[in-house]
mmCIF file of C-alpha atoms in Angstrom:
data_model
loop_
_atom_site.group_PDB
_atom_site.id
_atom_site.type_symbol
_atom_site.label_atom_id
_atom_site.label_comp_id
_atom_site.label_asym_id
_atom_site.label_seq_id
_atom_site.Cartn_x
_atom_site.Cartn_y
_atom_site.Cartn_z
ATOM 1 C CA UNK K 213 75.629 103.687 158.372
ATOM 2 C CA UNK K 214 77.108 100.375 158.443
ATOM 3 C CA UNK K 215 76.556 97.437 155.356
ATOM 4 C CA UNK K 216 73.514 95.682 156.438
ATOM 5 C CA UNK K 217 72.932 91.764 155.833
ATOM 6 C CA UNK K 218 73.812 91.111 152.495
ATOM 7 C CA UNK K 219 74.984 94.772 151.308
ATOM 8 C CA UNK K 220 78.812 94.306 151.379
ATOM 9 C CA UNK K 221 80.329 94.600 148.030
ATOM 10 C CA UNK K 222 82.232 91.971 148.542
ATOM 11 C CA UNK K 223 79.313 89.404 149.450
ATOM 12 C CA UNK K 224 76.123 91.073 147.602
ATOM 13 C CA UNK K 225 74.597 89.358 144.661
ATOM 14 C CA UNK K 226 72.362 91.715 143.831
ATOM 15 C CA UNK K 227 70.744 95.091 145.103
ATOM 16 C CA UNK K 228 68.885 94.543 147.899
ATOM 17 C CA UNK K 229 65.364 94.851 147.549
ATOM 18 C CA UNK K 230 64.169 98.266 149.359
ATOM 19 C CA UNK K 231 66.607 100.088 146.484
ATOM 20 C CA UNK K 232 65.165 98.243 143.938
ATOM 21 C CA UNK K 233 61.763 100.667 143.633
ATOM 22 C CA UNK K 234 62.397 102.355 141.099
ATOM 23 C CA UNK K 235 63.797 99.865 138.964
ATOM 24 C CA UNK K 236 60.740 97.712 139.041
ATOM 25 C CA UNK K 237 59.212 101.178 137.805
ATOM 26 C CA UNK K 238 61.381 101.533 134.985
ATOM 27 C CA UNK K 239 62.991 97.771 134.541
ATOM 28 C CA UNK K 240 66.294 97.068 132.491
ATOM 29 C CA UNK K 241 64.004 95.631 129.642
ATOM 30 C CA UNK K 242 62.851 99.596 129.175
ATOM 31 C CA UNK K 243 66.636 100.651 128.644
ATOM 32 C CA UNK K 244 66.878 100.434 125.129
ATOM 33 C CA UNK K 245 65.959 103.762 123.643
ATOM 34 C CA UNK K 246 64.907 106.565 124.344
ATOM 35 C CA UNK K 247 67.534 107.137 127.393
ATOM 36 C CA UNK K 248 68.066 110.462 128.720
ATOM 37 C CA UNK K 249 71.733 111.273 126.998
ATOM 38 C CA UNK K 250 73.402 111.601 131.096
ATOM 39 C CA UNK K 251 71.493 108.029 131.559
ATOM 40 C CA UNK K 252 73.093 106.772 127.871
ATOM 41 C CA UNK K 253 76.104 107.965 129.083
ATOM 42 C CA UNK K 254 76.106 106.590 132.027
ATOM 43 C CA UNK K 255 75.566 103.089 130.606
ATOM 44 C CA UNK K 256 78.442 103.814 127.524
ATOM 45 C CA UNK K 257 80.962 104.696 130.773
ATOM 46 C CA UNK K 258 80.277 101.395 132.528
ATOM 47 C CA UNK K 259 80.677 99.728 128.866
ATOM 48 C CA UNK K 260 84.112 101.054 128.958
ATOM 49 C CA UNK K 261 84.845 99.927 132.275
ATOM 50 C CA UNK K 262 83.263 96.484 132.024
ATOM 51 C CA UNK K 263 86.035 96.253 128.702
ATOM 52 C CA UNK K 264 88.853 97.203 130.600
ATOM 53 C CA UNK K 265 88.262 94.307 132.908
ATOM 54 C CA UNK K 266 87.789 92.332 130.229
ATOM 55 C CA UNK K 267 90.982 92.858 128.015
ATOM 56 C CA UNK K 268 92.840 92.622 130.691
ATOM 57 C CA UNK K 269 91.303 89.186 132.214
ATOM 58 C CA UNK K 270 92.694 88.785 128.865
ATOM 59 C CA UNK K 271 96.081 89.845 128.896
ATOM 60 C CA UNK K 272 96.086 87.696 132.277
ATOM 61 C CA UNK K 273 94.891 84.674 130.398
ATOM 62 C CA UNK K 274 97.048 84.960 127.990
ATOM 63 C CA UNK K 275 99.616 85.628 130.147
ATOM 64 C CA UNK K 276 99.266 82.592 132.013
ATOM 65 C CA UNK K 277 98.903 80.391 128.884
ATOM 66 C CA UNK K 278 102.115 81.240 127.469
ATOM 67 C CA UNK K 279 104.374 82.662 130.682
ATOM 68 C CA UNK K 280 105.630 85.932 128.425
ATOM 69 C CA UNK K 281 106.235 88.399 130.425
ATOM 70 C CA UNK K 282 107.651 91.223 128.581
ATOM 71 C CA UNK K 283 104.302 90.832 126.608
ATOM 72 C CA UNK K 284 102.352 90.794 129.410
ATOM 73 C CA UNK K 285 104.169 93.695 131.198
ATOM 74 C CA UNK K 286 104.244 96.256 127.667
ATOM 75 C CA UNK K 287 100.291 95.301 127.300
ATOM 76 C CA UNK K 288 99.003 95.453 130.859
ATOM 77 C CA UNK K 289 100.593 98.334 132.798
ATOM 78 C CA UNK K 290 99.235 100.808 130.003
ATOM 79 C CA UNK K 291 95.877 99.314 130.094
ATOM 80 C CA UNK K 292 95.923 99.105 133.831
ATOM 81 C CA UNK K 293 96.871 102.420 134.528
ATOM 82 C CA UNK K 294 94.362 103.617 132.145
ATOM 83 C CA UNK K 295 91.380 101.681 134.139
ATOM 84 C CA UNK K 296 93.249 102.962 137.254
ATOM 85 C CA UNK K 297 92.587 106.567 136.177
ATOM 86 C CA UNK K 298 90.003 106.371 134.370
ATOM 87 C CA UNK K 299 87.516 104.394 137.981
ATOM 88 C CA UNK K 300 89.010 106.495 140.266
ATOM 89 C CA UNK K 301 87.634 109.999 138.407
ATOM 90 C CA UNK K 302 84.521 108.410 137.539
ATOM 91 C CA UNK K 303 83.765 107.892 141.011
ATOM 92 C CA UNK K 304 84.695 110.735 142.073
ATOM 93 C CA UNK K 305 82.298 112.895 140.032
ATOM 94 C CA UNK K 306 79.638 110.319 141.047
ATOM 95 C CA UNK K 307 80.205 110.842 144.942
ATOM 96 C CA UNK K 308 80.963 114.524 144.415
ATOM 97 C CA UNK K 309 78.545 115.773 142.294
ATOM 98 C CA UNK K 310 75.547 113.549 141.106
ATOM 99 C CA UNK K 311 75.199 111.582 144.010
ATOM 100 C CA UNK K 312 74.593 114.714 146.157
ATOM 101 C CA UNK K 313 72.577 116.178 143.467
ATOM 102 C CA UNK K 314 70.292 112.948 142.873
ATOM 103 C CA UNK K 315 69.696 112.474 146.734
ATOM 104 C CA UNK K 316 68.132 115.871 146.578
ATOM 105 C CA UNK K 317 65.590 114.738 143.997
ATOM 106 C CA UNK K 318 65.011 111.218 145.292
ATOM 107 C CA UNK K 319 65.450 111.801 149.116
ATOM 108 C CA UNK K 320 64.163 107.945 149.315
ATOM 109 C CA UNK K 321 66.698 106.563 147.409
ATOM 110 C CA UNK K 322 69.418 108.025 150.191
ATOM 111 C CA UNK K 323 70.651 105.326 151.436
ATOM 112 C CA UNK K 324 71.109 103.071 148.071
ATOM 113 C CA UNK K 325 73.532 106.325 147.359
ATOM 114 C CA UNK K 326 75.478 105.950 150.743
ATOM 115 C CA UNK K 327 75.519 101.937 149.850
ATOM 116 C CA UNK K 328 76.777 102.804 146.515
ATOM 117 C CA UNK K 329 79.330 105.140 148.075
ATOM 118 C CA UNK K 330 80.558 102.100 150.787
ATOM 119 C CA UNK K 331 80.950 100.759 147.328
ATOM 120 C CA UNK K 332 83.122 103.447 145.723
ATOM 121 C CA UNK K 333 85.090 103.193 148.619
ATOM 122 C CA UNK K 334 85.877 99.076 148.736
ATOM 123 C CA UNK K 335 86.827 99.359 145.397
ATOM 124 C CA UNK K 336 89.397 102.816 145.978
ATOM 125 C CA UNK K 337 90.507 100.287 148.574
ATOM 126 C CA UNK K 338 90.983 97.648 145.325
ATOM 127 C CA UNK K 339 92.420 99.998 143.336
ATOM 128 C CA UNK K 340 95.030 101.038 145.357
ATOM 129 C CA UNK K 341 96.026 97.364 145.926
ATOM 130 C CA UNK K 342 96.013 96.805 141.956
ATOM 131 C CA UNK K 343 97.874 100.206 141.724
ATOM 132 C CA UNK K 344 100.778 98.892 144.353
ATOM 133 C CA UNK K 345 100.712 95.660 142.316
ATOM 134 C CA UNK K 346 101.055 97.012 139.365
ATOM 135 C CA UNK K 347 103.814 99.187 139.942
ATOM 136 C CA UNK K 348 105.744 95.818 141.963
ATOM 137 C CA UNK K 349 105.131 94.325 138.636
ATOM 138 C CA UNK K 350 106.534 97.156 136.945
ATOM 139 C CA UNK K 351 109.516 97.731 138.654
ATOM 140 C CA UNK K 352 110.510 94.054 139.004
ATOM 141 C CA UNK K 353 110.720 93.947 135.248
ATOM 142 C CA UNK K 354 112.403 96.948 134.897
ATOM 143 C CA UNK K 355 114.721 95.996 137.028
ATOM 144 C CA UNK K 356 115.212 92.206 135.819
ATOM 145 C CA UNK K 357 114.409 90.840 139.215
ATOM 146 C CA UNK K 358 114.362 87.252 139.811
ATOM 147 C CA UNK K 359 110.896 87.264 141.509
ATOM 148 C CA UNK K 360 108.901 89.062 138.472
ATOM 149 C CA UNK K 361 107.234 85.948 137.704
ATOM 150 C CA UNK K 362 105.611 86.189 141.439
ATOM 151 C CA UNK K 363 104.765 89.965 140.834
ATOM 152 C CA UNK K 364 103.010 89.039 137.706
ATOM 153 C CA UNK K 365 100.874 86.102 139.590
ATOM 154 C CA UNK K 366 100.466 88.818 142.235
ATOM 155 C CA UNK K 367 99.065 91.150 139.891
ATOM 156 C CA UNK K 368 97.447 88.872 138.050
ATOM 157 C CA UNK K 369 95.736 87.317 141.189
ATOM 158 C CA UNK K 370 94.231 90.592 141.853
ATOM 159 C CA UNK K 371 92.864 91.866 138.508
ATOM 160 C CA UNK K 372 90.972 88.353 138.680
ATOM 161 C CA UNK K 373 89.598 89.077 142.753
ATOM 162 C CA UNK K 374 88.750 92.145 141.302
ATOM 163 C CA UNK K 375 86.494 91.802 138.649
ATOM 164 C CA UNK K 376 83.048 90.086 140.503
ATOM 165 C CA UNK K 377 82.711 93.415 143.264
ATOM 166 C CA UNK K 378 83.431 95.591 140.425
ATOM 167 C CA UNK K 379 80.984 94.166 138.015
ATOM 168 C CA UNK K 380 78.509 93.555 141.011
ATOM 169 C CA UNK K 381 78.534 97.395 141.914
ATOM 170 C CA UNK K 382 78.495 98.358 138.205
ATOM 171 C CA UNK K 383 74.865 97.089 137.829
ATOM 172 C CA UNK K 384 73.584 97.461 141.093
ATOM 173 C CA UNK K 385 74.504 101.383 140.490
ATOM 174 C CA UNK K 386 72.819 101.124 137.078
ATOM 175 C CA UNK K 387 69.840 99.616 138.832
ATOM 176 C CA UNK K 388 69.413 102.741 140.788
ATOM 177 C CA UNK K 389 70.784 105.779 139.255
ATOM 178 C CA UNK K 390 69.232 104.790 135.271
ATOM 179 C CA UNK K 391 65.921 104.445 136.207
ATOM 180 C CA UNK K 392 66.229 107.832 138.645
ATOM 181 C CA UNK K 393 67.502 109.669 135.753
ATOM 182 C CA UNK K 394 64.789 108.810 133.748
ATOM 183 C CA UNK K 395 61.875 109.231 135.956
ATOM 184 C CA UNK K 396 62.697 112.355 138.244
ATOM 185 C CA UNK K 397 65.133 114.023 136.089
ATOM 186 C CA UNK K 398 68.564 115.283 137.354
ATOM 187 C CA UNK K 399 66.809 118.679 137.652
ATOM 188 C CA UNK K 400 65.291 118.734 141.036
#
């Protein structure tokens, strides 16, 4: 199934409406306690992702504030490579396992799962461009090359591009898979 009007990562602004049932059944305002532990967990994982971008939008701003690379280069490749890993097997437990499993409970809610797997996809896409870019950054310092600068704004350029599909498919996952947890159960 191909992204309908409006349901590319890359251009969405929010879920589209026929996945948003069971969110106006158990709305974000209803998320404070009393979460299922997988649905608390599922929000404390995206926390940690949603900090990742941010610290190193950070290093990046720093970065470009005061042109050091060595800092830039000892701070960010750990902390890249950490989000790196750290997305990629997320998303693969979510596409492997409870996606499968949740589209047995909520048959309905199918195809937000395959628009949350497009999703998953787009951003392997990302991450194997911030991966590349990352390891051009690396490698130019390492190597003292002349152009490191450029691999930097490179890399830099691409944590930034980054960010909005990633935090876009963050919440429009919550939207569905929080308030299926708590309503149907993972228990089919």
């Amino acid at each position: 199934m191909s992204d309908g009007p409006g349901d590319a990562l890359a251009s969405r602004t929010g879920l589209p409406t026929g996945f948003r049932y069971l969110l106006e059944q158990f709305p974000r305002d209803r998320w404070t306690s009393k979460l299922d532990e997988t649905a608390a967990f599922w929000l404390q994982m995206h926390g940690s992702f949603r900090g990742h971008q941010a610290h190193m939008d950070g290093l990046v701003g720093q970065w470009r504030a005061n042109g050091d690379l060595t800092a830039l280069h000892r701070q960010l490749i750990p902390a890249l490579q950490s989000f790196l890993q750290h997305l990629d097997g997320h998303h693969r437990i979510e596409s492997g396992q409870y996606f499968p499993m949740m589209r047995t409970i909520e048959p309905k809610i199918g195809a937000g799962i395959d628009l949350l797997d497009r999703d998953h996809d787009a951003i392997h896409e990302a991450l194997e461009t911030l991966f590349k870019g990352g390891l051009a950054f690396h490698q130019a310092v390492m190597g003292a090359a002349p152009d490191a600068g450029d691999k930097a704004a490179r890399l830099s350029d691409l944590i930034e591009a980054g960010a909005r599909p990633l935090l876009r498919h963050l919440d429009d996952e919550e939207d569905i898979v929080i308030p299926l947890i708590q309503l149907r159960g993972l228990h089919g």
